[in-house]
Amino acid sequence: MQKKTLVTGANGQLGNEIRLLSGQFPQFQFTFVDIDTLDLTNQQEVEKYIVNNNFNYIINCAAYTAVDKAEDDKETAFKVNRDAMSYLARAAQKIKAKIIHISTDYVYDGNATKPYKENDPVNPQSVYGESKLEGENELRKFCPESIIIRTSWLYSTFGNNFVKTMIRLGREKESLNVVSDQIGTPTYAKDLAQAILHIITWVETKENLPVGIFHYSNKGEISWYDFAVKIHELAGIKNCHISPVPTSSYPTKAKRPAYSVLDKHKIEQTFQLEVPDWRISLQNCIKQMDLSEL
């Protein structure tokens, strides 16, 4: 019997990647929703939809991710990232559905010097980070049988992201300045989607769900500058010079973590997952892109 699986935020980078891969998992009956089909900030609507459909799994990819805009639009950020999570969690608990929720490296302050483990102290420095952390807390409070996956620097062939922006600007400009003192690891959304689908498949073979917080990003440790240089190399862009600059010369409304490398050992060991190196994943993503349309 197929397990009913709801994917929220279906039109985003991660939701779209899950949709592409879903056909490989016939043991699950997927339902994809976005704001136009289910308003997650409407508690009554959420509860009615979740309970009536009696889902077994909910993969929550929906989020308010406009990091700088959130500083001026705190109310909407908290509605989407905290309140919607609370409504999903309460509804899921009523039917004993399992939730996999996607969170962010922005829950940390970025002052570390070694990869963050799941139990390291959180200290968000932005409205976005605060709202995502409160969403995590709501989930753990109302639906403790859940998995939270914190990720970072997400990109894919879908939507707007750093990879596409660098390719477009590399063709338009002779030079670019890119921040070199923010260190982290990119995440190819397709890899994360595969990891999530691997997890729910793995869970189906076990009696108990390993609950709690897990980290997932690709392997490696780089700066945005390193990332940009590699993007141009793989995309065949040779006539644009990229210069490394400090964060101080590129001010933004929201503070970015200076260091947000995530330790992946827990998710690898718990679910027997292999996490690809960021270079391999970036190469795979750019191969999938129609560069002529960027």
Short mmCIF file of C-alpha atoms in Angstrom, two decimals:
data_model
loop_
_atom_site.label_atom_id
_atom_site.label_comp_id
_atom_site.label_asym_id
_atom_site.label_seq_id
_atom_site.Cartn_x
_atom_site.Cartn_y
_atom_site.Cartn_z
CA MET A 1 0.00 0.00 0.00
CA GLN A 2 1.37 3.41 -0.99
CA LYS A 3 2.25 5.78 1.83
CA LYS A 4 0.63 9.19 1.36
CA THR A 5 3.29 11.89 1.31
CA LEU A 6 2.69 15.64 1.22
CA VAL A 7 5.38 17.97 -0.12
CA THR A 8 4.88 21.65 0.72
CA GLY A 9 6.73 24.48 -1.04
CA ALA A 10 6.48 22.37 -4.17
CA ASN A 11 7.40 25.21 -6.55
CA GLY A 12 10.68 26.01 -4.81
CA GLN A 13 14.12 24.62 -5.57
CA LEU A 14 13.88 21.62 -3.24
CA GLY A 15 10.21 20.90 -3.89
CA ASN A 16 10.82 20.80 -7.63
CA GLU A 17 13.77 18.44 -7.23
CA ILE A 18 11.66 16.08 -5.09
CA ARG A 19 8.94 16.19 -7.74
CA LEU A 20 11.46 15.19 -10.44
CA LEU A 21 12.69 12.23 -8.37
CA SER A 22 9.31 11.13 -7.00
CA GLY A 23 8.58 8.76 -9.90
CA GLN A 24 11.49 6.58 -8.72
CA PHE A 25 9.64 5.91 -5.46
CA PRO A 26 6.37 4.15 -6.38
CA GLN A 27 5.83 3.01 -2.79
CA PHE A 28 4.85 6.61 -1.97
CA GLN A 29 1.85 8.54 -3.25
CA PHE A 30 3.05 12.13 -3.51
CA THR A 31 0.90 15.25 -3.25
CA PHE A 32 2.63 18.54 -4.10
CA VAL A 33 1.24 21.84 -2.82
CA ASP A 34 2.34 25.46 -2.79
CA ILE A 35 0.73 28.71 -1.66
CA ASP A 36 -1.75 28.63 -4.54
CA THR A 37 -3.19 25.27 -3.41
CA LEU A 38 -2.68 25.36 0.37
CA ASP A 39 -2.14 28.46 2.51
CA LEU A 40 0.07 27.18 5.32
CA THR A 41 -0.54 30.36 7.35
CA ASN A 42 -4.25 29.50 7.65
CA GLN A 43 -4.52 27.12 10.60
CA GLN A 44 -8.04 25.87 9.88
CA GLU A 45 -7.24 25.24 6.23
CA VAL A 46 -4.04 23.36 7.12
CA GLU A 47 -5.69 21.17 9.72
CA LYS A 48 -8.62 20.30 7.48
CA TYR A 49 -6.36 19.42 4.55
CA ILE A 50 -3.87 17.34 6.55
CA VAL A 51 -6.46 15.41 8.57
CA ASN A 52 -8.85 14.78 5.67
CA ASN A 53 -6.06 13.39 3.48
CA ASN A 54 -4.56 11.36 6.32
CA PHE A 55 -0.94 11.72 5.19
CA ASN A 56 1.77 9.38 6.45
CA TYR A 57 4.62 11.81 5.74
CA ILE A 58 4.89 15.57 5.37
CA ILE A 59 8.05 17.01 3.78
CA ASN A 60 8.02 20.72 4.55
CA CYS A 61 10.05 22.64 1.97
CA ALA A 62 7.97 25.82 2.34
CA ALA A 63 9.82 28.81 3.77
CA TYR A 64 10.23 32.57 3.67
CA THR A 65 13.82 32.76 2.44
CA ALA A 66 14.26 36.42 1.42
CA VAL A 67 16.91 37.00 4.08
CA ASP A 68 17.33 40.77 3.71
CA LYS A 69 13.65 41.47 3.04
CA ALA A 70 12.78 39.64 6.26
CA GLU A 71 14.50 42.37 8.28
CA ASP A 72 11.73 44.78 7.18
CA ASP A 73 8.96 42.19 6.89
CA LYS A 74 9.31 40.36 10.19
CA GLU A 75 5.60 39.62 10.47
CA THR A 76 5.45 37.66 7.20
CA ALA A 77 8.72 35.84 7.89
CA PHE A 78 7.40 34.60 11.25
CA LYS A 79 4.00 33.72 9.78
CA VAL A 80 5.59 31.46 7.19
CA ASN A 81 8.60 30.12 9.09
CA ARG A 82 7.14 29.79 12.60
CA ASP A 83 3.34 29.87 12.56
CA ALA A 84 2.88 27.67 9.49
CA MET A 85 5.25 25.12 11.03
CA SER A 86 3.18 25.17 14.21
CA TYR A 87 -0.03 24.52 12.28
CA LEU A 88 1.54 21.69 10.28
CA ALA A 89 2.93 20.10 13.44
CA ARG A 90 -0.36 20.24 15.33
CA ALA A 91 -2.28 18.78 12.39
CA ALA A 92 0.32 16.06 11.80
CA GLN A 93 0.24 15.02 15.44
CA LYS A 94 -3.53 14.42 15.22
CA ILE A 95 -3.05 11.75 12.55
CA LYS A 96 0.43 10.61 13.69
CA ALA A 97 2.07 11.74 10.45
CA LYS A 98 5.85 12.04 10.39
CA ILE A 99 7.34 15.40 9.38
CA ILE A 100 10.66 16.08 7.71
CA HIS A 101 11.27 19.82 7.99
CA ILE A 102 13.98 21.82 6.24
CA SER A 103 15.80 24.42 8.33
CA THR A 104 18.95 26.49 7.94
CA ASP A 105 22.52 27.26 8.97
CA TYR A 106 21.26 30.75 9.90
CA VAL A 107 20.19 29.43 13.32
CA TYR A 108 23.89 29.68 14.27
CA ASP A 109 25.78 32.93 14.87
CA GLY A 110 28.61 31.98 12.50
CA ASN A 111 31.38 32.50 15.06
CA ALA A 112 32.59 28.89 15.05
CA THR A 113 35.92 27.71 13.69
CA LYS A 114 35.00 24.05 13.12
CA PRO A 115 31.91 22.45 11.53
CA TYR A 116 28.72 22.86 13.53
CA LYS A 117 27.31 19.74 15.17
CA GLU A 118 23.56 19.40 15.71
CA ASN A 119 23.81 19.98 19.47
CA ASP A 120 25.97 23.12 19.25
CA PRO A 121 24.36 26.25 20.75
CA VAL A 122 22.09 28.23 18.44
CA ASN A 123 22.19 32.01 18.29
CA PRO A 124 20.54 33.45 15.15
CA GLN A 125 21.70 36.91 14.07
CA SER A 126 18.87 37.75 11.64
CA VAL A 127 15.07 37.79 11.48
CA TYR A 128 15.24 34.93 8.99
CA GLY A 129 17.38 32.85 11.36
CA GLU A 130 15.17 33.68 14.35
CA SER A 131 11.97 32.75 12.50
CA LYS A 132 13.43 29.45 11.27
CA LEU A 133 14.65 28.55 14.78
CA GLU A 134 11.22 29.29 16.25
CA GLY A 135 9.70 27.09 13.55
CA GLU A 136 11.99 24.26 14.67
CA ASN A 137 10.89 24.80 18.26
CA GLU A 138 7.20 24.70 17.33
CA LEU A 139 7.72 21.43 15.49
CA ARG A 140 9.58 19.81 18.36
CA LYS A 141 6.91 20.95 20.80
CA PHE A 142 3.81 19.82 18.92
CA CYS A 143 5.09 16.91 16.79
CA PRO A 144 8.20 15.49 18.46
CA GLU A 145 8.28 12.42 16.18
CA SER A 146 9.90 14.50 13.46
CA ILE A 147 13.15 15.11 11.65
CA ILE A 148 14.67 18.58 11.18
CA ILE A 149 17.34 18.91 8.49
CA ARG A 150 19.46 22.06 8.61
CA THR A 151 21.06 22.90 5.29
CA SER A 152 23.03 25.75 3.70
CA TRP A 153 23.72 27.62 0.44
CA LEU A 154 21.00 25.84 -1.53
CA TYR A 155 21.08 25.96 -5.35
CA SER A 156 19.58 24.00 -8.25
CA THR A 157 18.46 24.25 -11.86
CA PHE A 158 15.19 25.75 -10.55
CA GLY A 159 14.41 29.28 -9.39
CA ASN A 160 16.90 32.02 -8.57
CA ASN A 161 20.13 31.17 -6.81
CA PHE A 162 23.81 32.07 -6.54
CA VAL A 163 24.93 29.70 -9.29
CA LYS A 164 22.56 31.15 -11.87
CA THR A 165 23.34 34.71 -10.78
CA MET A 166 27.09 34.18 -11.13
CA ILE A 167 26.68 32.71 -14.61
CA ARG A 168 24.43 35.56 -15.75
CA LEU A 169 26.66 38.30 -14.28
CA GLY A 170 29.78 36.58 -15.61
CA ARG A 171 28.43 36.98 -19.11
CA GLU A 172 27.29 40.56 -18.60
CA LYS A 173 30.30 42.02 -16.75
CA GLU A 174 34.06 42.16 -17.16
CA SER A 175 34.64 41.98 -13.40
CA LEU A 176 32.85 40.92 -10.24
CA ASN A 177 33.51 41.31 -6.52
CA VAL A 178 32.55 38.31 -4.37
CA VAL A 179 32.81 37.96 -0.59
CA SER A 180 35.74 35.78 0.47
CA ASP A 181 35.45 35.80 4.28
CA GLN A 182 32.14 33.94 4.62
CA ILE A 183 32.89 30.23 4.79
CA GLY A 184 30.40 27.40 4.32
CA THR A 185 29.34 24.62 1.98
CA PRO A 186 26.91 24.74 -0.95
CA THR A 187 24.05 22.25 -1.20
CA TYR A 188 22.77 20.98 -4.53
CA ALA A 189 19.00 20.72 -3.97
CA LYS A 190 18.86 17.49 -5.97
CA ASP A 191 21.29 15.84 -3.51
CA LEU A 192 19.19 17.00 -0.57
CA ALA A 193 16.00 15.78 -2.28
CA GLN A 194 17.59 12.37 -2.81
CA ALA A 195 18.67 12.29 0.84
CA ILE A 196 15.13 13.07 2.04
CA LEU A 197 13.59 10.38 -0.17
CA HIS A 198 16.29 7.96 0.97
CA ILE A 199 15.36 8.74 4.59
CA ILE A 200 11.62 8.10 4.24
CA THR A 201 12.40 4.87 2.34
CA TRP A 202 14.82 3.85 5.10
CA VAL A 203 12.26 4.71 7.80
CA GLU A 204 9.73 2.37 6.15
CA THR A 205 12.02 -0.58 6.93
CA LYS A 206 12.46 0.32 10.61
CA GLU A 207 10.18 0.21 13.61
CA ASN A 208 11.34 3.51 15.09
CA LEU A 209 11.97 6.87 13.42
CA PRO A 210 15.29 8.47 14.40
CA VAL A 211 13.91 11.85 15.45
CA GLY A 212 15.68 15.15 16.05
CA ILE A 213 18.03 17.48 14.20
CA PHE A 214 20.35 16.48 11.35
CA HIS A 215 22.71 18.47 9.13
CA TYR A 216 22.97 18.14 5.36
CA SER A 217 25.10 20.05 2.88
CA ASN A 218 27.63 18.84 0.37
CA LYS A 219 31.16 17.93 1.48
CA GLY A 220 33.88 20.54 1.64
CA GLU A 221 34.62 23.98 3.04
CA ILE A 222 34.79 27.05 0.79
CA SER A 223 34.05 30.78 0.53
CA TRP A 224 31.51 32.41 -1.74
CA TYR A 225 34.51 33.63 -3.76
CA ASP A 226 35.80 30.04 -4.22
CA PHE A 227 32.30 29.00 -5.24
CA ALA A 228 32.00 31.79 -7.82
CA VAL A 229 35.40 30.97 -9.36
CA LYS A 230 34.45 27.31 -9.74
CA ILE A 231 31.03 28.20 -11.22
CA HIS A 232 32.71 30.30 -13.93
CA GLU A 233 35.25 27.58 -14.62
CA LEU A 234 32.57 24.89 -15.06
CA ALA A 235 30.30 27.18 -17.10
CA GLY A 236 33.15 28.10 -19.44
CA ILE A 237 33.16 31.80 -18.54
CA LYS A 238 36.65 33.22 -19.17
CA ASN A 239 36.20 36.95 -19.77
CA CYS A 240 35.06 38.02 -16.30
CA HIS A 241 37.59 38.63 -13.52
CA ILE A 242 36.39 37.78 -10.00
CA SER A 243 37.98 39.67 -7.11
CA PRO A 244 37.76 38.55 -3.46
CA VAL A 245 36.38 41.20 -1.10
CA PRO A 246 35.61 41.29 2.64
CA THR A 247 32.05 41.28 3.97
CA SER A 248 32.63 44.83 5.22
CA SER A 249 32.75 46.10 1.64
CA TYR A 250 29.46 44.41 0.76
CA PRO A 251 26.96 45.50 3.44
CA THR A 252 23.57 43.78 3.64
CA LYS A 253 20.53 44.37 5.87
CA ALA A 254 20.73 40.92 7.41
CA LYS A 255 23.93 39.64 8.98
CA ARG A 256 25.32 36.53 7.28
CA PRO A 257 27.13 33.79 9.24
CA ALA A 258 30.89 34.23 8.80
CA TYR A 259 31.32 30.48 9.22
CA SER A 260 28.52 27.97 8.74
CA VAL A 261 30.05 24.66 7.70
CA LEU A 262 27.78 21.85 8.90
CA ASP A 263 29.03 18.55 10.31
CA LYS A 264 27.29 15.72 8.40
CA HIS A 265 28.48 12.68 10.35
CA LYS A 266 25.18 12.16 12.19
CA ILE A 267 22.97 12.00 9.09
CA GLU A 268 25.53 9.85 7.23
CA GLN A 269 25.80 7.30 10.04
CA THR A 270 22.13 7.23 11.06
CA PHE A 271 20.71 6.71 7.58
CA GLN A 272 23.72 5.15 5.81
CA LEU A 273 23.91 8.12 3.45
CA GLU A 274 26.74 9.14 1.16
CA VAL A 275 27.18 12.90 0.85
CA PRO A 276 28.81 14.07 -2.42
CA ASP A 277 31.63 16.63 -2.61
CA TRP A 278 30.44 20.11 -3.58
CA ARG A 279 32.60 20.18 -6.74
CA ILE A 280 31.00 17.02 -8.13
CA SER A 281 27.51 18.27 -7.32
CA LEU A 282 28.12 21.68 -8.86
CA GLN A 283 29.40 20.04 -12.03
CA ASN A 284 26.30 17.81 -12.15
CA CYS A 285 23.98 20.80 -11.69
CA ILE A 286 25.62 22.95 -14.38
CA LYS A 287 25.46 20.00 -16.80
CA GLN A 288 21.69 19.90 -16.20
CA MET A 289 21.23 23.63 -16.85
CA ASP A 290 20.24 25.14 -20.15
CA LEU A 291 22.94 27.80 -20.06
CA SER A 292 21.49 29.53 -23.12
CA GLU A 293 18.43 30.54 -21.10
CA LEU A 294 20.31 32.15 -18.20
#
